[in-house]
Coordinates of C-alpha atoms and ligand atoms in Angstrom, one line a residue:
M1 CA 61.0 78.4 152.5
L2 CA 62.7 80.4 155.3
K3 CA 66.1 80.7 153.6
R4 CA 64.6 82.1 150.4
K5 CA 62.8 84.7 152.6
E6 CA 66.1 85.5 154.3
F7 CA 67.8 85.9 150.8
I8 CA 65.0 88.2 149.6
T9 CA 65.3 90.3 152.7
A10 CA 69.1 90.6 152.2
F11 CA 68.4 91.6 148.6
K12 CA 65.9 94.3 149.6
E13 CA 68.2 95.6 152.3
S14 CA 71.0 95.8 149.8
V15 CA 68.9 97.9 147.5
D16 CA 67.9 100.2 150.4
K17 CA 71.5 100.6 151.5
D18 CA 72.5 101.3 147.9
N19 CA 75.3 98.7 147.9
F20 CA 73.6 96.5 145.4
V21 CA 75.6 95.4 142.4
R22 CA 73.7 92.6 140.7
L23 CA 71.3 89.7 141.2
T24 CA 71.5 86.6 139.0
L25 CA 68.8 83.9 138.9
S26 CA 69.5 80.6 137.3
R27 CA 68.6 76.8 137.0
N28 CA 65.1 77.0 135.6
V29 CA 62.7 74.5 137.2
D30 CA 61.4 73.8 133.7
K31 CA 64.3 72.2 131.9
T32 CA 62.5 72.4 128.5
S33 CA 62.2 76.2 128.8
S34 CA 64.4 78.4 126.6
L35 CA 64.7 80.8 129.6
R36 CA 68.2 80.2 131.1
K37 CA 68.8 83.1 133.5
A38 CA 67.5 86.4 134.7
I39 CA 70.1 89.1 135.4
I40 CA 69.0 92.1 137.5
K41 CA 70.7 95.4 137.7
I42 CA 69.6 98.8 138.9
V43 CA 69.4 101.7 136.5
V44 CA 68.3 105.3 136.7
I45 CA 65.6 106.2 134.2
K46 CA 64.1 109.7 134.2
K47 CA 65.8 110.3 137.6
K48 CA 64.1 107.3 139.2
L49 CA 65.6 104.0 140.2
H50 CA 64.4 101.0 138.2
F51 CA 65.2 97.3 138.0
C52 CA 66.6 96.3 134.6
I53 CA 65.8 92.7 134.2
V54 CA 67.4 90.7 131.4
H55 CA 65.7 87.5 130.6
R56 CA 68.4 85.4 129.0
H57 CA 67.0 82.9 126.6
A58 CA 68.9 80.3 124.6
T59 CA 69.0 82.4 121.5
N60 CA 68.3 86.0 122.7
D61 CA 67.9 88.4 125.5
I62 CA 64.7 90.1 126.5
T63 CA 65.4 93.2 128.6
K64 CA 62.7 95.1 130.5
N65 CA 62.8 97.9 133.1
F66 CA 60.5 98.0 136.0
G67 CA 59.8 100.5 138.9
I68 CA 61.3 99.3 142.2
T69 CA 58.0 98.0 143.7
D70 CA 56.9 96.1 140.6
G71 CA 60.4 94.8 140.1
F72 CA 60.5 93.4 143.6
N73 CA 57.2 91.5 143.0
I74 CA 58.5 90.1 139.7
I75 CA 61.8 89.0 141.2
D76 CA 59.9 87.4 144.1
D77 CA 57.8 85.6 141.6
L78 CA 60.8 84.4 139.5
M79 CA 62.5 83.0 142.7
E80 CA 59.3 81.3 143.8
N81 CA 58.2 79.8 140.5
T82 CA 61.0 79.8 138.0
F83 CA 64.6 79.6 139.2
L84 CA 66.2 77.4 141.8
N85 CA 69.5 79.3 142.2
A86 CA 70.1 82.9 143.1
A87 CA 73.3 84.9 143.5
L88 CA 73.3 88.4 145.1
F89 CA 76.3 90.6 144.7
N90 CA 76.8 93.7 146.7
T91 CA 79.8 95.6 148.0
E92 CA 79.5 93.8 151.4
K93 CA 79.3 90.1 150.3
D94 CA 78.2 87.6 147.7
L95 CA 75.2 85.7 148.9
F96 CA 74.0 82.5 147.3
Y97 CA 70.7 80.6 147.6
E98 CA 70.1 77.1 146.2
L99 CA 67.1 74.8 146.3
N100 CA 67.8 71.1 145.7
N101 CA 65.1 68.5 146.3
R102 CA 63.2 70.9 148.5
K103 CA 66.4 71.4 150.6
E104 CA 67.4 75.0 150.9
R105 CA 71.0 76.2 151.2
L106 CA 72.1 79.8 151.9
Y107 CA 75.8 80.7 152.1
E108 CA 78.0 83.7 151.5
N109 CA 81.4 84.5 150.2
K110 CA 83.7 87.6 150.3
A111 CA 82.4 90.4 148.1
T112 CA 83.5 90.1 144.5
F113 CA 82.7 93.8 143.9
T114 CA 84.1 96.6 145.9
E115 CA 82.2 99.4 144.1
I116 CA 78.7 99.8 142.9
P117 CA 78.4 100.1 139.1
P118 CA 77.2 103.3 137.5
R119 CA 73.4 103.3 137.5
T120 CA 73.3 104.9 134.0
H121 CA 70.9 103.2 131.7
D122 CA 73.0 101.2 129.1
K123 CA 71.7 101.6 125.7
Q124 CA 71.0 98.0 124.6
K125 CA 72.5 96.9 121.3
P126 CA 69.4 96.7 119.1
K127 CA 68.4 93.2 118.1
L128 CA 68.7 92.9 114.3
I129 CA 66.3 90.0 114.0
V130 CA 63.0 90.9 115.6
N131 CA 60.5 88.4 114.3
T132 CA 61.2 84.7 114.7
S133 CA 58.1 83.1 113.4
Y134 CA 59.6 82.5 109.9
L135 CA 62.7 81.0 111.5
V136 CA 60.5 78.4 113.1
Q137 CA 58.7 77.8 109.8
L138 CA 62.1 77.4 108.1
G139 CA 63.2 74.9 110.7
I140 CA 66.0 77.0 112.2
L141 CA 64.3 77.5 115.6
D142 CA 62.0 75.1 117.3
D143 CA 58.6 76.2 118.6
K144 CA 60.2 77.3 121.9
G145 CA 62.6 79.6 120.1
R146 CA 65.6 77.3 120.6
V147 CA 68.0 76.8 117.7
Q148 CA 67.5 73.3 116.2
K149 CA 70.4 70.9 116.7
D150 CA 72.0 71.1 113.3
K151 CA 71.0 74.7 112.5
G152 CA 73.4 76.6 114.7
A153 CA 75.8 77.5 111.8
K154 CA 73.0 78.6 109.6
Y155 CA 71.5 80.7 112.3
K156 CA 74.9 82.4 112.9
Q157 CA 75.2 83.0 109.2
I158 CA 71.8 84.6 109.0
K159 CA 72.6 87.0 111.9
K160 CA 76.0 87.8 110.4
F161 CA 74.5 88.4 107.0
V162 CA 72.0 90.9 108.4
E163 CA 74.8 92.7 110.3
V164 CA 76.8 93.0 107.1
I165 CA 73.8 94.5 105.3
E166 CA 73.2 96.9 108.2
S167 CA 76.8 98.2 108.0
L168 CA 76.5 98.5 104.2
L169 CA 73.4 100.6 104.5
K170 CA 75.2 102.9 106.9
K171 CA 77.8 103.4 104.3
N172 CA 75.1 104.1 101.7
P173 CA 72.8 106.4 103.6
S174 CA 70.9 107.5 100.5
L175 CA 69.5 104.0 100.2
G176 CA 66.0 103.9 101.7
K177 CA 66.1 107.5 102.8
D178 CA 63.1 108.8 100.8
Q179 CA 62.1 105.9 98.6
T180 CA 61.4 102.2 98.7
I181 CA 64.5 100.0 98.3
N182 CA 64.0 97.5 95.6
I183 CA 65.9 94.3 96.3
F184 CA 66.3 91.1 94.3
D185 CA 67.8 87.9 95.9
M186 CA 68.9 85.6 93.1
G187 CA 69.0 81.9 93.9
S188 CA 67.1 82.5 97.1
G189 CA 66.7 78.8 97.9
K190 CA 64.7 78.2 101.1
G191 CA 64.8 82.0 101.8
Y192 CA 66.7 81.9 105.1
L193 CA 68.6 85.0 104.4
T194 CA 65.9 86.7 102.3
F195 CA 63.4 86.5 105.2
A196 CA 65.8 87.7 107.8
L197 CA 66.9 90.7 105.7
Y198 CA 63.3 91.6 104.9
D199 CA 62.4 91.3 108.6
Y200 CA 65.4 93.5 109.6
L201 CA 64.7 96.2 107.0
T202 CA 61.0 96.5 107.6
N203 CA 60.5 95.7 111.3
N204 CA 63.8 96.9 112.7
A205 CA 65.4 99.5 110.4
Q206 CA 61.9 100.7 109.4
I207 CA 62.9 101.1 105.8
D208 CA 60.4 100.7 103.0
V209 CA 61.4 97.8 101.0
K210 CA 60.1 95.7 98.1
M211 CA 61.9 92.4 97.9
C212 CA 61.8 89.5 95.5
G213 CA 63.5 86.1 95.7
V214 CA 64.2 84.4 92.4
E215 CA 64.6 80.7 92.5
A216 CA 64.8 77.9 89.9
R217 CA 63.0 75.3 92.1
P218 CA 59.3 75.7 92.0
E219 CA 58.7 73.9 95.3
L220 CA 60.9 76.3 97.2
V221 CA 59.2 79.3 95.5
Q222 CA 55.8 78.0 96.7
F223 CA 57.0 77.2 100.2
C224 CA 58.6 80.7 100.6
N225 CA 55.6 82.5 99.3
E226 CA 53.5 80.6 101.9
V227 CA 55.9 81.5 104.7
A228 CA 55.8 85.2 103.6
K229 CA 52.0 85.1 103.6
K230 CA 51.8 83.6 107.1
D231 CA 54.2 86.2 108.4
N232 CA 52.3 89.0 106.7
F233 CA 55.5 90.1 104.9
K234 CA 53.5 92.0 102.3
N235 CA 56.3 93.3 100.2
L236 CA 58.2 90.1 100.0
S237 CA 57.5 87.6 97.2
F238 CA 59.3 84.8 95.4
Q239 CA 59.3 84.1 91.7
E240 CA 60.3 81.0 89.8
G241 CA 63.0 81.6 87.2
F242 CA 66.6 81.1 86.1
I243 CA 68.9 84.0 86.9
S244 CA 70.3 84.1 83.4
N245 CA 67.0 84.8 81.7
F246 CA 65.2 86.7 84.4
T247 CA 64.4 90.3 83.5
L248 CA 65.0 92.7 86.3
P249 CA 63.5 96.2 86.7
N250 CA 65.8 99.0 87.9
I251 CA 66.8 97.9 91.3
D252 CA 68.8 99.2 94.3
M253 CA 70.3 96.0 95.7
L254 CA 71.1 92.6 94.2
I255 CA 72.0 89.7 96.4
A256 CA 73.2 86.3 95.3
L257 CA 74.4 84.0 98.1
H258 CA 75.8 80.7 97.3
A259 CA 74.4 80.7 93.8
C260 CA 76.3 77.8 92.3
D261 CA 79.2 78.3 90.0
T262 CA 78.4 80.7 87.1
A263 CA 74.9 81.5 88.5
T264 CA 76.9 84.1 90.6
D265 CA 78.2 85.6 87.4
D266 CA 74.7 85.7 85.9
A267 CA 73.6 87.5 89.0
I268 CA 76.4 90.0 89.1
Y269 CA 75.8 90.8 85.4
K270 CA 72.0 91.2 86.0
G271 CA 72.8 93.5 89.0
I272 CA 75.1 95.7 86.9
E273 CA 72.6 95.8 84.0
A274 CA 69.8 96.8 86.4
G275 CA 71.9 99.6 87.8
A276 CA 71.9 98.2 91.4
Q277 CA 73.6 100.5 93.9
L278 CA 74.8 97.5 95.8
I279 CA 75.7 94.0 94.5
I280 CA 76.3 91.5 97.3
C281 CA 77.3 87.9 96.5
A282 CA 78.9 85.0 98.3
P283 CA 80.1 82.7 95.5
C284 CA 80.3 78.9 95.6
C285 CA 81.4 76.0 93.5
H286 CA 84.0 77.7 91.3
K287 CA 84.0 75.1 88.5
Q288 CA 84.2 77.3 85.4
I289 CA 87.8 78.5 85.9
R290 CA 89.2 75.4 87.5
K291 CA 88.9 73.4 84.3
Q292 CA 91.0 76.0 82.4
L293 CA 93.7 76.6 85.0
N294 CA 97.1 76.1 83.3
A295 CA 99.5 78.4 85.1
T296 CA 102.9 79.4 83.8
A297 CA 106.0 79.1 85.9
P298 CA 106.5 79.7 88.8
L299 CA 102.7 79.7 89.5
D300 CA 102.4 76.2 87.9
S301 CA 103.7 74.7 91.2
I302 CA 100.5 75.8 93.0
T303 CA 98.2 74.2 90.5
N304 CA 100.1 70.9 90.8
F305 CA 98.3 70.1 94.1
G306 CA 94.6 69.3 94.0
I307 CA 93.3 71.3 96.9
L308 CA 95.6 74.2 96.2
K309 CA 94.5 74.2 92.6
E310 CA 90.9 74.3 93.8
R311 CA 91.7 77.3 96.1
Q312 CA 93.7 79.0 93.5
A313 CA 90.7 78.7 91.1
E314 CA 88.4 80.2 93.7
M315 CA 90.8 83.1 94.2
V316 CA 91.4 83.8 90.6
T317 CA 87.7 83.5 89.8
D318 CA 86.7 85.9 92.5
T319 CA 89.6 88.3 91.9
I320 CA 88.4 88.7 88.3
R321 CA 84.8 89.2 89.5
A322 CA 85.9 91.9 91.8
L323 CA 88.1 93.6 89.1
L324 CA 85.2 93.4 86.6
L325 CA 82.9 95.1 89.1
E326 CA 85.5 97.8 89.5
A327 CA 85.8 98.2 85.7
N328 CA 82.1 98.5 85.4
G329 CA 81.6 101.3 87.9
Y330 CA 81.6 99.6 91.3
K331 CA 84.0 99.9 94.2
A332 CA 84.6 96.2 95.1
S333 CA 85.4 94.7 98.5
V334 CA 86.1 91.1 99.3
F335 CA 86.0 89.7 102.8
E336 CA 85.1 86.7 104.9
F337 CA 81.6 87.4 106.3
I338 CA 81.5 84.5 108.7
S339 CA 84.2 82.4 110.3
T340 CA 85.3 79.2 108.4
E341 CA 84.1 77.1 111.3
H342 CA 80.5 77.9 110.4
T343 CA 80.8 77.5 106.6
G344 CA 83.4 77.1 104.0
K345 CA 81.4 79.3 101.6
N346 CA 82.3 82.4 103.5
V347 CA 83.8 84.9 101.0
M348 CA 81.6 87.8 100.2
I349 CA 82.1 90.1 97.2
V350 CA 80.4 93.5 97.5
G351 CA 80.2 96.1 94.8
Q352 CA 79.1 99.6 95.7
K353 CA 78.3 101.8 92.8
S354 CA 81.0 104.4 92.2
P355 CA 82.0 106.3 89.1
V356 CA 85.0 105.0 87.2
S357 CA 87.0 106.9 84.6
S358 CA 87.8 105.3 81.2
A359 CA 91.5 105.3 82.2
E360 CA 90.7 103.5 85.4
K361 CA 88.5 101.1 83.5
N362 CA 91.3 100.4 81.1
D363 CA 93.7 99.7 83.9
Y364 CA 91.3 97.2 85.4
L365 CA 90.9 95.4 82.1
V366 CA 94.7 95.3 81.6
R367 CA 95.1 93.7 85.0
I368 CA 92.4 91.1 84.3
K369 CA 94.2 90.3 81.0
A370 CA 97.5 89.8 82.8
L371 CA 95.9 87.6 85.4
K372 CA 94.3 85.4 82.8
I373 CA 97.6 85.0 80.9
S374 CA 99.4 84.0 84.1
F375 CA 96.9 81.3 84.8
G376 CA 96.2 80.2 81.3
I377 CA 92.6 81.2 81.4
K378 CA 90.9 81.6 78.1
T379 CA 87.5 82.9 79.3
H380 CA 85.9 84.1 82.5
Y381 CA 82.2 83.7 82.2
L382 CA 81.3 87.1 83.7
E383 CA 83.7 88.8 81.3
T384 CA 81.9 87.2 78.3
L385 CA 78.6 88.4 79.7
L386 CA 79.8 91.9 80.0
K387 CA 81.4 92.2 76.5
Ligands
SAM1 C1 73.0 76.8 97.9 S1 71.4 77.4 97.7 C2 71.5 79.0 98.5 C3 70.2 79.5 98.9 C4 70.3 80.9 99.6 N1 70.7 81.9 98.7 C5 71.1 80.8 100.8 O1 72.3 81.3 100.8 O2 70.7 80.3 101.9 C6 71.5 77.9 96.0 C7 70.1 78.1 95.4 O3 70.2 78.7 94.2 C8 69.3 78.1 93.2 N2 69.9 78.3 91.9 C9 71.1 77.8 91.5 N3 71.3 78.2 90.2 C10 70.3 79.0 89.9 C11 69.9 79.7 88.7 N4 70.7 79.7 87.7 N5 68.8 80.4 88.7 C12 67.9 80.4 89.8 N6 68.2 79.7 90.9 C13 69.4 79.0 91.0 C14 69.3 76.6 93.7 O4 68.1 76.0 93.3 C15 69.4 76.8 95.2 O5 68.1 76.8 95.8

C-alpha cells in the first residue's frame, strides 16, 4: 500500500514541521462496529506534545491522549486495520487518502486552515452517563453500544434528565456534601431514568446515594432489582407499592416522572410530607381537572375546542401544582426539559425547599382560589391531599 505509506509520511512530516492541524480517519472496514471516526489533534500535556485521539462511536466519544511515538503506532494501526479513509489537514494543504476495493487514491486540496490551532489541552465535557450495561439490559442500547432503532427519543430523554439533575444539584450544593442523599423515584416503571441517575450520582458525581424506585407493577420491580444486582448498584432497590399509601422516611429528593394523572399529586404530597429538599416531577395524563373545566367568559372560548381544552386542563392543573408547592415552602419552577419532538410529556415541575411566610402562603392560596373560580374547578386533587 504505497500511497498509504506516502500519506503517513506526509502526516509525520507535518507533525515535525509543526504545521499539523488535524487528522480524521473514517469509513470503518467493519460496518457493524459502533466506531465511526477517529479524530486526532495535538495537545501539550505537562509541557510535552501528545496526540489526543477521539474515538467517535455512534453514541459516545472516547478520548485518550498518547505520547507522540505511541500515538504514531496507534494511528498506523488504525489506518491499516480499521479505517479506509483519511484526511490530513495542515497549514500547507489538505491531503486525502481513500482505499476502495484495494485501489488506493491520494489527492490534495488547498489548505482549509491557515493557522495551527492552540495546542492547549481542552478540558473534555465530562460524560454524565458512564456505565452502559444497564442501558443494554433495559433495551435502550444493543450489545455493541448502539442506540436501538426505536429508543433514540428515550435515550435523549435519559441524558437530558441526568443533565437537569446535575444542574439542580449545583444549585443545591448542600445536598450530598457530607451525607448520603436519600432519593425516592415514585412510579419508576422500567427504571430507565432511575438507573441513569443512580449511575451518574455514584459513578460520575461520586455522591453517596441511597435510591429506591416505587412501582405498582410487581414484574417491573422484580426486573429492575435483577438489573441493579447485575450492575452491582448496591444502594439502588425497587419496591412494589402504590404511591398513595407508601410510607416514606425523611428524604432529600423525590422524583415522579410520567406518573399518571393524580399519581403525580400523590407523589408531590408524599415529597412535601417527607421533607424532600427537591421534588421533581414530569406530569402526564391530566384527567382529574379536565372533567371539571367549566370556564367563565371570556375563558370559556378556549374550553370550547377539544385539544385546546385538553391543553388548558394541563396548564391549569400544573399551575395549581406549582402554586401549591410555593404555598407549602418550595420555590417552584416549570420548564420543558426535553424538546417536544422527543416526547409530548416534557413539562417538568421542580420544587426546591425554600421558607415561605404566612403572608406569602396566603397570597398563593388566594391565587389558587381565583384560578379555580375562573375555570369552574371544584377540587384539585393535590389541594385536597394537603388540606
Ligand atoms: C409512564 S410510566 C413512567 C416510568 C418512569 N418513571 C419513566 O419516566 O420512564 C409510569 C409508571 O408509573 C407506575 N404507576 C402509575 N401509577 C402509580 C401509582 N399510583 N403507584 C405506583 N406506581 C404507579 C406505572 O405502573 C408505570 O410503570
